[in-house]
CSV table of C-alpha atoms in Angstrom, one decimal:
chain,number,residue,atom,x,y,z
A,1,MET,CA,0.0,0.0,0.0
A,2,THR,CA,1.3,3.4,-1.0
A,3,THR,CA,1.3,6.1,1.7
A,4,PRO,CA,0.1,9.5,0.2
A,5,SER,CA,2.6,12.3,0.4
A,6,PRO,CA,1.6,14.9,3.0
A,7,LEU,CA,2.3,17.5,0.4
A,8,ALA,CA,-0.2,16.0,-2.1
A,9,PRO,CA,-3.5,18.1,-2.4
A,10,SER,CA,-6.6,16.5,-0.9
A,11,PRO,CA,-9.1,15.5,-3.6
A,12,LEU,CA,-11.7,17.4,-1.6
A,13,ALA,CA,-9.8,20.6,-1.1
A,14,PRO,CA,-9.4,23.3,-3.8
A,15,SER,CA,-5.9,23.5,-5.1
A,16,VAL,CA,-3.8,26.4,-4.2
A,17,GLU,CA,-3.5,27.2,-7.9
A,18,ALA,CA,-7.3,27.4,-8.3
A,19,LEU,CA,-7.6,29.5,-5.2
A,20,LEU,CA,-5.1,32.1,-6.5
A,21,ALA,CA,-6.3,31.9,-10.1
A,22,GLY,CA,-9.0,34.6,-10.0
A,23,PRO,CA,-9.3,38.0,-8.4
A,24,GLN,CA,-8.5,37.9,-4.7
A,25,ARG,CA,-10.8,39.1,-2.0
A,26,VAL,CA,-9.9,38.8,1.7
A,27,VAL,CA,-12.1,39.4,4.7
A,28,THR,CA,-10.4,40.0,8.0
A,29,THR,CA,-11.6,40.3,11.6
A,30,GLY,CA,-9.9,41.1,14.9
A,31,VAL,CA,-6.6,43.0,15.1
A,32,ASP,CA,-5.4,45.0,12.1
A,33,LEU,CA,-2.0,43.2,11.7
A,34,PHE,CA,-3.1,40.8,9.0
A,35,ALA,CA,-5.1,43.4,7.0
A,36,ASP,CA,-2.2,45.9,7.2
A,37,ALA,CA,0.2,43.3,5.9
A,38,LEU,CA,-2.1,42.4,2.9
A,39,GLU,CA,-2.7,46.0,2.0
A,40,ALA,CA,1.1,46.7,2.1
A,41,GLN,CA,1.3,44.0,-0.7
A,42,ALA,CA,-1.5,45.7,-2.7
A,43,VAL,CA,-4.1,43.2,-1.7
A,44,THR,CA,-7.5,44.6,-0.8
A,45,ALA,CA,-8.9,43.5,2.6
A,46,ASP,CA,-12.4,44.0,3.8
A,47,ARG,CA,-12.1,44.7,7.5
A,48,VAL,CA,-15.0,43.4,9.6
A,49,ASP,CA,-15.4,45.3,12.9
A,50,TRP,CA,-16.1,42.2,15.0
A,51,ARG,CA,-14.8,41.2,18.4
A,52,PRO,CA,-15.7,38.4,20.8
A,53,PRO,CA,-18.5,39.1,23.3
A,54,ILE,CA,-17.3,40.6,26.5
A,55,ALA,CA,-19.8,38.5,28.5
A,56,ASP,CA,-19.8,34.8,29.1
A,57,ALA,CA,-21.2,33.2,25.9
A,58,ASP,CA,-23.6,30.8,27.7
A,59,ALA,CA,-25.0,33.6,29.9
A,60,LEU,CA,-25.4,35.9,26.9
A,61,ARG,CA,-27.1,33.2,24.9
A,62,ALA,CA,-29.5,32.4,27.7
A,63,VAL,CA,-30.6,36.1,27.9
A,64,LEU,CA,-30.9,36.5,24.1
A,65,THR,CA,-33.0,33.4,23.7
A,66,ASP,CA,-35.4,34.4,26.6
A,67,PRO,CA,-38.7,34.6,24.8
A,68,ARG,CA,-39.8,37.6,26.8
A,69,VAL,CA,-37.0,39.9,25.8
A,70,GLU,CA,-38.2,41.3,22.4
A,71,GLU,CA,-41.7,42.2,23.5
A,72,ALA,CA,-40.4,43.4,26.9
A,73,ASN,CA,-37.9,45.8,25.3
A,74,ARG,CA,-40.5,47.1,22.9
A,75,THR,CA,-42.8,47.9,25.9
A,76,ALA,CA,-40.0,49.5,28.0
A,77,ILE,CA,-38.7,51.8,25.2
A,78,GLU,CA,-42.1,52.9,24.1
A,79,ARG,CA,-42.8,54.0,27.7
A,80,VAL,CA,-39.5,55.9,27.8
A,81,LEU,CA,-40.2,57.7,24.5
A,82,ALA,CA,-43.7,58.6,25.5
A,83,SER,CA,-42.7,60.3,28.8
A,84,GLY,CA,-43.0,64.0,29.1
A,85,ALA,CA,-41.5,66.5,31.5
A,86,VAL,CA,-42.8,69.9,32.6
A,87,LEU,CA,-41.5,72.1,35.4
A,88,THR,CA,-44.1,72.2,38.1
A,89,ASP,CA,-42.5,73.6,41.2
A,90,VAL,CA,-39.3,74.5,43.1
A,91,LEU,CA,-39.3,73.3,46.7
A,92,PRO,CA,-37.2,72.9,49.9
A,93,ALA,CA,-35.8,69.4,49.7
A,94,ASP,CA,-37.4,68.3,53.0
A,95,GLN,CA,-40.8,69.2,51.6
A,96,ALA,CA,-40.3,67.4,48.4
A,97,LEU,CA,-38.4,64.3,49.5
A,98,PRO,CA,-38.2,62.0,52.5
A,99,LEU,CA,-35.2,63.9,54.0
A,100,PRO,CA,-35.3,64.1,57.8
A,101,ARG,CA,-32.5,65.7,59.7
A,102,GLY,CA,-29.3,63.7,59.4
A,103,THR,CA,-30.2,62.1,56.1
A,104,PHE,CA,-28.3,62.9,52.9
A,105,PHE,CA,-29.0,61.7,49.4
A,106,HIS,CA,-26.0,61.2,47.1
A,107,ALA,CA,-25.1,60.3,43.5
A,108,GLY,CA,-24.5,56.8,42.3
A,109,PRO,CA,-25.0,53.4,43.8
A,110,PRO,CA,-25.1,52.9,47.7
A,111,LEU,CA,-22.0,53.8,49.7
A,112,THR,CA,-20.7,54.3,53.2
A,113,TRP,CA,-18.5,57.0,54.7
A,114,ASP,CA,-15.6,54.5,54.7
A,115,THR,CA,-16.0,53.8,50.9
A,116,ALA,CA,-16.8,57.4,49.9
A,117,SER,CA,-14.3,59.2,47.6
A,118,GLY,CA,-12.7,62.5,48.3
A,119,PRO,CA,-15.2,64.8,46.5
A,120,MET,CA,-18.1,62.8,48.0
A,121,ARG,CA,-16.7,63.3,51.5
A,122,GLY,CA,-16.1,67.0,50.8
A,123,ALA,CA,-19.7,67.5,49.6
A,124,LEU,CA,-21.1,65.7,52.7
A,125,ILE,CA,-18.9,67.9,55.0
A,126,GLY,CA,-20.1,70.9,53.1
A,127,ALA,CA,-23.7,69.8,53.6
A,128,MET,CA,-23.2,69.3,57.3
A,129,LEU,CA,-21.8,72.9,57.6
A,130,PHE,CA,-24.6,74.3,55.5
A,131,GLU,CA,-27.3,72.6,57.7
A,132,GLY,CA,-25.6,73.9,60.8
A,133,LEU,CA,-24.9,70.4,62.1
A,134,ALA,CA,-21.2,71.0,62.6
A,135,ASP,CA,-19.0,73.8,63.8
A,136,SER,CA,-16.0,73.0,61.6
A,137,PRO,CA,-15.0,70.6,58.8
A,138,GLU,CA,-13.2,68.5,61.4
A,139,ASP,CA,-16.3,68.3,63.5
A,140,ALA,CA,-18.4,67.4,60.4
A,141,GLN,CA,-16.0,64.6,59.4
A,142,ALA,CA,-15.9,63.2,63.0
A,143,GLN,CA,-19.8,62.9,63.1
A,144,LEU,CA,-20.0,61.5,59.6
A,145,SER,CA,-17.3,58.9,60.4
A,146,ALA,CA,-19.1,57.9,63.6
A,147,GLY,CA,-22.4,57.5,61.7
A,148,ARG,CA,-24.4,59.8,64.0
A,149,LEU,CA,-24.9,63.5,64.7
A,150,ALA,CA,-23.8,65.1,68.0
A,151,ASP,CA,-27.3,64.6,69.5
A,152,GLY,CA,-27.2,60.9,68.6
A,153,THR,CA,-29.4,61.1,65.4
A,154,ASP,CA,-28.2,58.4,62.9
A,155,VAL,CA,-26.5,59.7,59.8
A,156,VAL,CA,-28.2,58.1,56.7
A,157,LEU,CA,-26.6,58.0,53.3
A,158,ASP,CA,-29.0,57.0,50.5
A,159,PRO,CA,-28.8,57.2,46.7
A,160,CYS,CA,-30.8,59.9,45.0
A,161,HIS,CA,-32.0,57.3,42.5
A,162,HIS,CA,-33.9,55.4,45.3
A,163,HIS,CA,-36.1,58.5,45.8
A,164,ALA,CA,-37.0,59.7,42.2
A,165,ALA,CA,-34.2,62.2,42.4
A,166,VAL,CA,-30.8,62.8,40.7
A,167,GLY,CA,-27.9,65.0,41.5
A,168,PRO,CA,-24.9,66.1,39.4
A,169,MET,CA,-21.3,65.1,40.5
A,170,ALA,CA,-21.5,64.2,44.3
A,171,GLY,CA,-25.2,64.8,44.0
A,172,VAL,CA,-25.6,65.5,47.7
A,173,ILE,CA,-29.0,66.8,48.7
A,174,SER,CA,-29.7,67.8,52.3
A,175,PRO,CA,-33.0,68.9,53.9
A,176,GLY,CA,-32.4,72.6,53.6
A,177,MET,CA,-31.4,72.7,50.0
A,178,TRP,CA,-34.0,73.5,47.3
A,179,VAL,CA,-34.9,71.2,44.4
A,180,PHE,CA,-36.7,71.4,41.0
A,181,GLU,CA,-39.8,69.3,40.7
A,182,LEU,CA,-40.6,68.0,37.2
A,183,THR,CA,-43.8,66.1,36.3
A,184,ASP,CA,-44.8,63.7,33.5
A,185,PRO,CA,-48.2,65.2,32.5
A,186,ALA,CA,-49.4,61.8,31.3
A,187,SER,CA,-48.6,59.7,34.4
A,188,GLY,CA,-48.3,62.3,37.1
A,189,ARG,CA,-45.0,60.9,38.2
A,190,THR,CA,-42.4,63.4,39.5
A,191,ALA,CA,-38.6,63.6,39.6
A,192,TYR,CA,-36.4,66.0,41.5
A,193,CYS,CA,-32.9,67.6,41.2
A,194,SER,CA,-31.0,70.2,43.2
A,195,LEU,CA,-30.4,73.7,41.8
A,196,ASN,CA,-27.1,74.2,39.9
A,197,GLU,CA,-24.5,76.2,41.8
A,198,GLY,CA,-22.2,77.0,38.8
A,199,LEU,CA,-18.6,75.8,38.3
A,200,GLY,CA,-15.4,75.8,40.2
A,201,LYS,CA,-15.4,75.7,44.0
A,202,VAL,CA,-18.9,74.3,44.5
A,203,LEU,CA,-20.3,71.7,46.8
A,204,ARG,CA,-21.3,69.2,44.1
A,205,TYR,CA,-17.6,69.0,43.1
A,206,GLY,CA,-16.6,68.3,46.8
A,207,ALA,CA,-15.7,71.9,47.8
A,208,TYR,CA,-16.7,73.3,51.2
A,209,GLY,CA,-16.0,76.4,53.2
A,210,GLU,CA,-17.5,79.8,53.8
A,211,GLU,CA,-17.7,80.7,50.0
A,212,VAL,CA,-19.7,77.5,49.4
A,213,THR,CA,-21.9,77.8,52.4
A,214,GLU,CA,-22.8,81.5,51.7
A,215,ARG,CA,-23.8,80.6,48.1
A,216,LEU,CA,-26.0,77.8,49.3
A,217,ARG,CA,-27.7,80.0,51.9
A,218,TRP,CA,-28.4,82.7,49.2
A,219,MET,CA,-29.8,79.9,46.9
A,220,SER,CA,-32.1,78.8,49.7
A,221,GLY,CA,-33.0,82.3,50.9
A,222,VAL,CA,-33.4,84.1,47.6
A,223,LEU,CA,-33.0,82.0,44.5
A,224,GLY,CA,-35.2,79.1,45.5
A,225,PRO,CA,-38.2,81.2,46.8
A,226,LEU,CA,-38.2,83.6,43.8
A,227,LEU,CA,-37.9,80.7,41.3
A,228,GLN,CA,-40.8,79.0,43.2
A,229,GLN,CA,-43.0,82.0,42.7
A,230,ALA,CA,-42.1,82.4,39.1
A,231,VAL,CA,-42.5,78.8,38.2
A,232,ARG,CA,-45.9,78.5,40.0
A,233,ARG,CA,-47.0,81.8,38.3
A,234,ARG,CA,-46.1,80.4,34.9
A,235,ALA,CA,-47.7,77.0,35.6
A,236,ALA,CA,-51.0,78.8,36.6
A,237,SER,CA,-51.0,81.0,33.4
A,238,ASP,CA,-52.6,80.2,30.1
A,239,ALA,CA,-49.2,79.0,28.8
A,240,GLY,CA,-49.1,76.3,31.4
A,241,PRO,CA,-46.0,74.8,33.0
A,242,LEU,CA,-42.7,75.1,31.2
A,243,ASP,CA,-42.2,72.2,28.8
A,244,VAL,CA,-38.6,71.0,29.6
A,245,ARG,CA,-38.7,68.2,27.1
A,246,ALA,CA,-39.5,70.7,24.3
A,247,ILE,CA,-36.5,72.9,25.3
A,248,ILE,CA,-34.2,69.8,25.3
A,249,ALA,CA,-35.4,69.0,21.8
A,250,GLN,CA,-34.7,72.6,20.7
A,251,MET,CA,-31.3,72.9,22.4
A,252,LEU,CA,-30.0,69.9,20.5
A,253,GLN,CA,-30.6,71.9,17.3
A,254,MET,CA,-28.8,74.9,18.8
A,255,GLY,CA,-25.4,73.3,19.6
A,256,ASP,CA,-26.0,71.8,23.0
A,257,GLU,CA,-25.8,68.1,23.9
A,258,GLY,CA,-27.5,68.4,27.3
A,259,HIS,CA,-24.8,67.2,29.6
A,260,ASN,CA,-21.7,69.3,29.5
A,261,ARG,CA,-23.1,71.9,27.2
A,262,ASN,CA,-26.4,73.6,28.2
A,263,ARG,CA,-25.8,77.1,27.0
A,264,ALA,CA,-28.8,77.3,24.6
A,265,GLY,CA,-31.1,75.5,27.1
A,266,THR,CA,-30.2,77.9,29.9
A,267,MET,CA,-30.9,80.9,27.7
A,268,MET,CA,-34.3,79.5,26.7
A,269,LEU,CA,-35.1,78.8,30.4
A,270,VAL,CA,-34.2,82.3,31.4
A,271,ARG,CA,-36.2,83.8,28.6
A,272,GLU,CA,-39.3,82.0,29.7
A,273,LEU,CA,-38.9,82.9,33.4
A,274,VAL,CA,-37.8,86.5,33.3
A,275,PRO,CA,-41.3,87.9,32.6
A,276,GLU,CA,-42.7,86.0,35.6
A,277,LEU,CA,-39.9,87.2,37.8
A,278,LEU,CA,-40.4,90.8,36.8
A,279,GLU,CA,-44.1,90.7,37.6
A,280,LEU,CA,-43.6,89.2,41.1
A,281,GLY,CA,-43.2,92.6,42.8
A,282,ALA,CA,-40.1,91.3,44.5
A,283,ASP,CA,-37.1,93.4,45.4
A,284,PRO,CA,-35.6,94.5,42.1
A,285,GLY,CA,-32.1,93.9,43.3
A,286,ASP,CA,-32.9,90.3,44.2
A,287,VAL,CA,-34.6,89.7,40.9
A,288,ALA,CA,-31.5,91.1,39.1
A,289,ASP,CA,-29.3,88.8,41.1
A,290,VAL,CA,-31.4,85.8,40.3
A,291,VAL,CA,-31.4,86.6,36.5
A,292,ARG,CA,-27.7,87.3,36.6
A,293,PHE,CA,-26.9,84.1,38.5
A,294,CYS,CA,-29.0,81.8,36.2
A,295,ASN,CA,-27.9,83.5,32.9
A,296,GLY,CA,-24.3,83.6,33.9
A,297,ASN,CA,-24.1,79.8,34.5
A,298,ASP,CA,-24.3,77.9,31.3
A,299,HIS,CA,-24.9,74.7,33.3
A,300,PHE,CA,-28.0,75.9,35.1
A,301,PHE,CA,-30.3,74.0,32.8
A,302,LEU,CA,-28.5,70.7,33.3
A,303,ASN,CA,-30.4,70.3,36.6
A,304,LEU,CA,-33.6,70.4,34.6
A,305,VAL,CA,-32.4,68.1,31.9
A,306,MET,CA,-31.4,65.4,34.4
A,307,PRO,CA,-34.8,65.0,36.1
A,308,ALA,CA,-36.5,65.1,32.7
A,309,CYS,CA,-34.3,62.1,31.7
A,310,LYS,CA,-35.0,60.5,35.1
A,311,LEU,CA,-38.7,60.7,34.4
A,312,ALA,CA,-38.3,59.1,31.0
A,313,LEU,CA,-36.1,56.2,32.3
A,314,ASP,CA,-38.2,55.5,35.3
A,315,ALA,CA,-41.1,55.0,32.9
A,316,GLY,CA,-39.2,52.1,31.4
A,317,ARG,CA,-38.5,50.4,34.8
A,318,ASP,CA,-39.8,47.1,36.0
A,319,VAL,CA,-40.7,45.4,32.7
A,320,PRO,CA,-40.0,41.7,33.3
A,321,GLY,CA,-37.6,40.4,30.8
A,322,SER,CA,-36.4,43.8,29.5
A,323,THR,CA,-32.7,44.3,29.0
A,324,LEU,CA,-33.0,48.1,28.8
A,325,VAL,CA,-30.6,50.1,31.0
A,326,VAL,CA,-32.6,52.5,33.1
A,327,ALA,CA,-29.8,54.1,35.2
A,328,MET,CA,-26.1,54.7,34.9
A,329,ALA,CA,-24.7,56.5,37.9
A,330,ARG,CA,-21.4,57.0,39.8
A,331,ASN,CA,-20.5,57.8,43.4
A,332,GLY,CA,-16.8,58.5,42.8
A,333,THR,CA,-15.8,55.0,43.9
A,334,GLU,CA,-18.1,52.7,41.9
A,335,PHE,CA,-20.0,53.0,38.6
A,336,GLY,CA,-23.4,51.3,38.7
A,337,ILE,CA,-26.2,50.5,36.3
A,338,GLN,CA,-29.8,49.3,36.8
A,339,VAL,CA,-31.7,47.3,34.2
A,340,SER,CA,-35.5,47.4,33.7
A,341,GLY,CA,-36.0,43.6,34.1
A,342,THR,CA,-34.0,43.3,37.3
A,343,GLY,CA,-35.7,45.9,39.5
A,344,ASP,CA,-33.6,48.1,41.8
A,345,GLN,CA,-30.6,45.8,41.7
A,346,TRP,CA,-27.3,47.6,41.0
A,347,PHE,CA,-24.5,46.1,38.9
A,348,THR,CA,-21.3,47.8,39.7
A,349,GLY,CA,-17.6,48.1,38.9
A,350,PRO,CA,-14.8,50.5,39.8
A,351,ALA,CA,-15.3,54.0,38.4
A,352,GLU,CA,-12.6,55.1,36.0
A,353,VAL,CA,-10.7,58.4,35.9
A,354,PRO,CA,-12.0,60.5,32.9
A,355,ASP,CA,-9.6,61.4,30.1
A,356,GLY,CA,-9.9,65.1,29.6
A,357,LEU,CA,-8.8,68.7,29.7
A,358,PHE,CA,-7.7,70.2,33.1
A,359,LEU,CA,-8.1,73.7,34.6
A,360,GLY,CA,-5.1,75.8,35.4
A,361,ASP,CA,-2.2,73.7,36.9
A,362,TYR,CA,-4.3,70.6,37.6
A,363,THR,CA,-3.4,67.3,36.0
A,364,GLU,CA,-4.7,63.8,35.8
A,365,GLU,CA,-2.9,63.2,39.2
A,366,ASP,CA,-5.4,65.5,40.8
A,367,ALA,CA,-8.5,63.9,39.3
A,368,ASN,CA,-11.0,61.7,41.2
A,369,PRO,CA,-12.6,58.7,39.4
A,370,ASP,CA,-15.9,59.4,37.6
A,371,ILE,CA,-18.7,60.7,39.8
A,372,GLY,CA,-22.4,61.9,39.5
A,373,ASP,CA,-25.9,61.0,38.4
A,374,SER,CA,-25.6,63.1,35.3
A,375,ALA,CA,-24.9,60.0,33.2
A,376,ILE,CA,-28.7,59.8,33.2
A,377,THR,CA,-28.5,62.1,30.2
A,378,GLU,CA,-26.5,59.5,28.2
A,379,THR,CA,-28.9,56.8,29.5
A,380,ALA,CA,-31.7,58.8,27.9
A,381,GLY,CA,-29.9,59.3,24.6
A,382,ILE,CA,-28.4,62.7,24.9
A,383,GLY,CA,-25.1,64.0,26.4
A,384,GLY,CA,-22.2,61.8,25.0
A,385,PHE,CA,-24.8,60.0,22.7
A,386,ALA,CA,-25.6,63.4,21.1
A,387,MET,CA,-22.1,64.7,20.7
A,388,ALA,CA,-22.6,65.1,16.9
A,389,ALA,CA,-25.2,67.8,17.7
A,390,ALA,CA,-22.6,69.8,19.7
A,391,PRO,CA,-19.1,69.6,18.1
A,392,ALA,CA,-18.1,72.7,20.2
A,393,ILE,CA,-18.2,70.5,23.3
A,394,THR,CA,-14.9,68.9,22.2
A,395,ALA,CA,-13.2,72.2,23.2
A,396,PHE,CA,-14.3,71.5,26.8
A,397,VAL,CA,-13.9,67.7,27.1
A,398,GLY,CA,-11.4,66.8,24.4
A,399,GLY,CA,-11.6,65.2,21.0
A,400,ASP,CA,-12.6,66.9,17.7
A,401,ALA,CA,-15.6,67.2,15.5
A,402,ASP,CA,-14.9,63.9,13.7
A,403,PHE,CA,-14.7,62.2,17.0
A,404,ALA,CA,-18.1,63.7,18.1
A,405,LEU,CA,-19.7,62.5,14.9
A,406,ALA,CA,-18.2,59.0,15.1
A,407,THR,CA,-19.2,58.7,18.7
A,408,THR,CA,-22.9,59.3,18.1
A,409,ARG,CA,-22.9,56.9,15.1
A,410,ARG,CA,-21.3,54.2,17.3
A,411,MET,CA,-23.9,54.5,20.0
A,412,TYR,CA,-26.6,53.4,17.5
A,413,ASP,CA,-25.0,49.9,17.7
A,414,ILE,CA,-25.9,49.5,21.4
A,415,THR,CA,-29.4,51.1,21.6
A,416,LEU,CA,-32.9,50.0,20.9
A,417,ALA,CA,-34.4,53.0,19.2
A,418,GLU,CA,-33.9,56.5,17.8
A,419,HIS,CA,-35.6,59.3,19.7
A,420,PRO,CA,-38.5,60.9,17.8
A,421,ALA,CA,-38.1,64.3,19.5
A,422,PHE,CA,-34.3,64.6,20.2
A,423,GLN,CA,-32.7,65.0,16.7
A,424,VAL,CA,-29.2,65.6,15.4
A,425,PRO,CA,-29.1,68.2,12.5
A,426,ILE,CA,-25.8,67.1,11.0
A,427,LEU,CA,-27.2,63.5,10.7
A,428,GLY,CA,-30.1,64.7,8.6
A,429,PHE,CA,-32.2,65.3,11.8
A,430,ARG,CA,-31.9,61.6,12.7
A,431,GLY,CA,-33.2,60.8,16.2
A,432,THR,CA,-30.5,60.4,18.9
A,433,PRO,CA,-29.6,56.8,19.8
A,434,VAL,CA,-31.7,56.0,22.9
A,435,GLY,CA,-32.3,52.9,25.1
A,436,ILE,CA,-29.1,51.1,25.9
A,437,ASP,CA,-29.5,47.4,25.5
A,438,VAL,CA,-27.3,45.6,28.1
A,439,THR,CA,-27.0,42.6,25.7
A,440,ALA,CA,-25.8,44.8,22.8
A,441,VAL,CA,-23.0,46.2,25.0
A,442,ALA,CA,-22.1,42.7,26.2
A,443,ARG,CA,-22.2,41.3,22.6
A,444,THR,CA,-20.3,44.1,20.8
A,445,GLY,CA,-18.0,45.4,23.6
A,446,ILE,CA,-19.0,48.9,22.6
A,447,LEU,CA,-19.3,50.9,25.9
A,448,PRO,CA,-21.5,53.9,26.3
A,449,GLN,CA,-19.7,57.3,25.9
A,450,ILE,CA,-20.1,59.8,28.7
A,451,ASN,CA,-19.2,63.5,28.8
A,452,THR,CA,-18.4,64.6,32.3
A,453,GLY,CA,-16.9,67.1,34.7
A,454,ILE,CA,-13.8,66.0,36.7
A,455,ALA,CA,-13.7,66.6,40.5
A,456,GLY,CA,-10.5,66.9,42.5
A,457,LYS,CA,-9.7,63.7,44.5
A,458,VAL,CA,-8.8,65.7,47.6
A,459,PRO,CA,-11.9,66.8,49.7
A,460,GLY,CA,-12.5,70.5,49.4
A,461,THR,CA,-10.8,71.0,46.0
A,462,GLY,CA,-13.8,71.4,43.6
A,463,GLN,CA,-13.6,71.1,39.9
A,464,VAL,CA,-10.3,70.3,38.2
A,465,GLY,CA,-11.4,69.6,34.6
A,466,ALA,CA,-13.8,68.0,32.2
A,467,GLY,CA,-13.5,65.0,29.9
A,468,LEU,CA,-14.7,61.7,28.5
A,469,VAL,CA,-15.2,58.4,30.3
A,470,ASN,CA,-16.8,55.0,29.8
A,471,PRO,CA,-18.4,52.7,32.3
A,472,PRO,CA,-16.5,49.6,33.4
A,473,ALA,CA,-17.5,46.6,31.2
A,474,GLN,CA,-18.2,44.4,34.2
A,475,CYS,CA,-21.4,46.3,35.0
A,476,PHE,CA,-22.9,44.9,31.8
A,477,THR,CA,-21.4,41.5,32.0
A,478,ALA,CA,-22.7,41.1,35.6
A,479,ALA,CA,-26.2,42.1,34.4
A,480,VAL,CA,-26.0,39.5,31.7
A,481,ALA,CA,-24.7,36.9,34.2
A,482,CYS,CA,-27.7,37.7,36.4
A,483,GLY,CA,-29.9,36.3,33.6
A,484,LEU,CA,-32.7,38.8,34.2
A,485,ARG,CA,-33.6,37.0,37.4
A,486,ARG,CA,-35.4,39.2,40.0
């Protein structure tokens, strides 16, 4: 018996000669090394942007083959897109929320004093001083560390998201602060957010001290009460309450993206409220100070965008089988997400330090990991997801116009829908990508893009920059591994 030569072609395999006889076409996946080598030899390569799933394949398959998922996601996203948001009131936080003395709401998933980051600790110290619960930063830190106030009252730290509220950066809300109240006209549900203090040395970035306390006292003594009267007067007029969702839709067509750029939105808000403020009969100096404060802070409208997004995402919660992400939030230590089909469960991973531009002499060494509830804007399809509508934002957070355009286009790969009201002019008024599907992130490895401010890691520092950041992938792989079990 003759043994075939190992070099002889198999009768079932095409010969090398036949393979190379006609025009060559090569499809490559994975790293670029092979495609680069081919193209260097004048061979055209079709590059396929594919990568292995980042989640366990069996766990991902189990979720994707769950017969409930398709209909559940359709239901959840329809509820999100149908949600409205009007400005109905401005209130002291302890009248709007379950905030007894000694309780502080904060951004992101649950934490303790021991696990709190520098800016979170700084904001809590600042809130203690503002509430008159401590005589000094050292006294405030001692009480917070002990977990009880000087009179024995327990200190309670609880996420804003657990109480229909959101807060930018540290997101600390204490009883004496004032909050915006937004309402969904169709369902009557409400959402709340603190008033924006501006940039620099402000409490939400972890700053404290006399400058911070004095500003918060003016906001509670003058700004909040005058805005309350103006907002109630507007709501009772023939025009009705201010439609925040309509302003968001308009600001996206005026160069804002709703997270780190809110210039047009703030101008439209001020335009709507000034007539009401002027007719209150209040002290002209106070009215002028309120108008000057709001109009001089391009981020003032952010604190209305956030609760509007919170209302929309809360509408999509608790649909059994749905893989829709309904919250992304950071407490400066951990990044957490919540998914519609898994109730209030948090899936967390370590928060990453944003890559961005820094103020003055600050550098990346001064930066704290990502912090704040403001990623609710990306969760709702604006912010980093709408960067193409706001190329000027790249001067604030880094990147360029091409990056902004590519980012928005990439987010369509991980979302369930295009928003019917929030549109991107440069994309032919295409709706923004909305409704993050946790399985799409786990399958493609494409992580949501977030625009954000950067807080100093040392308590009391304040803002040190602004930049871009992604969630840790393990938030999404953990949600898939959970298998939509409740």
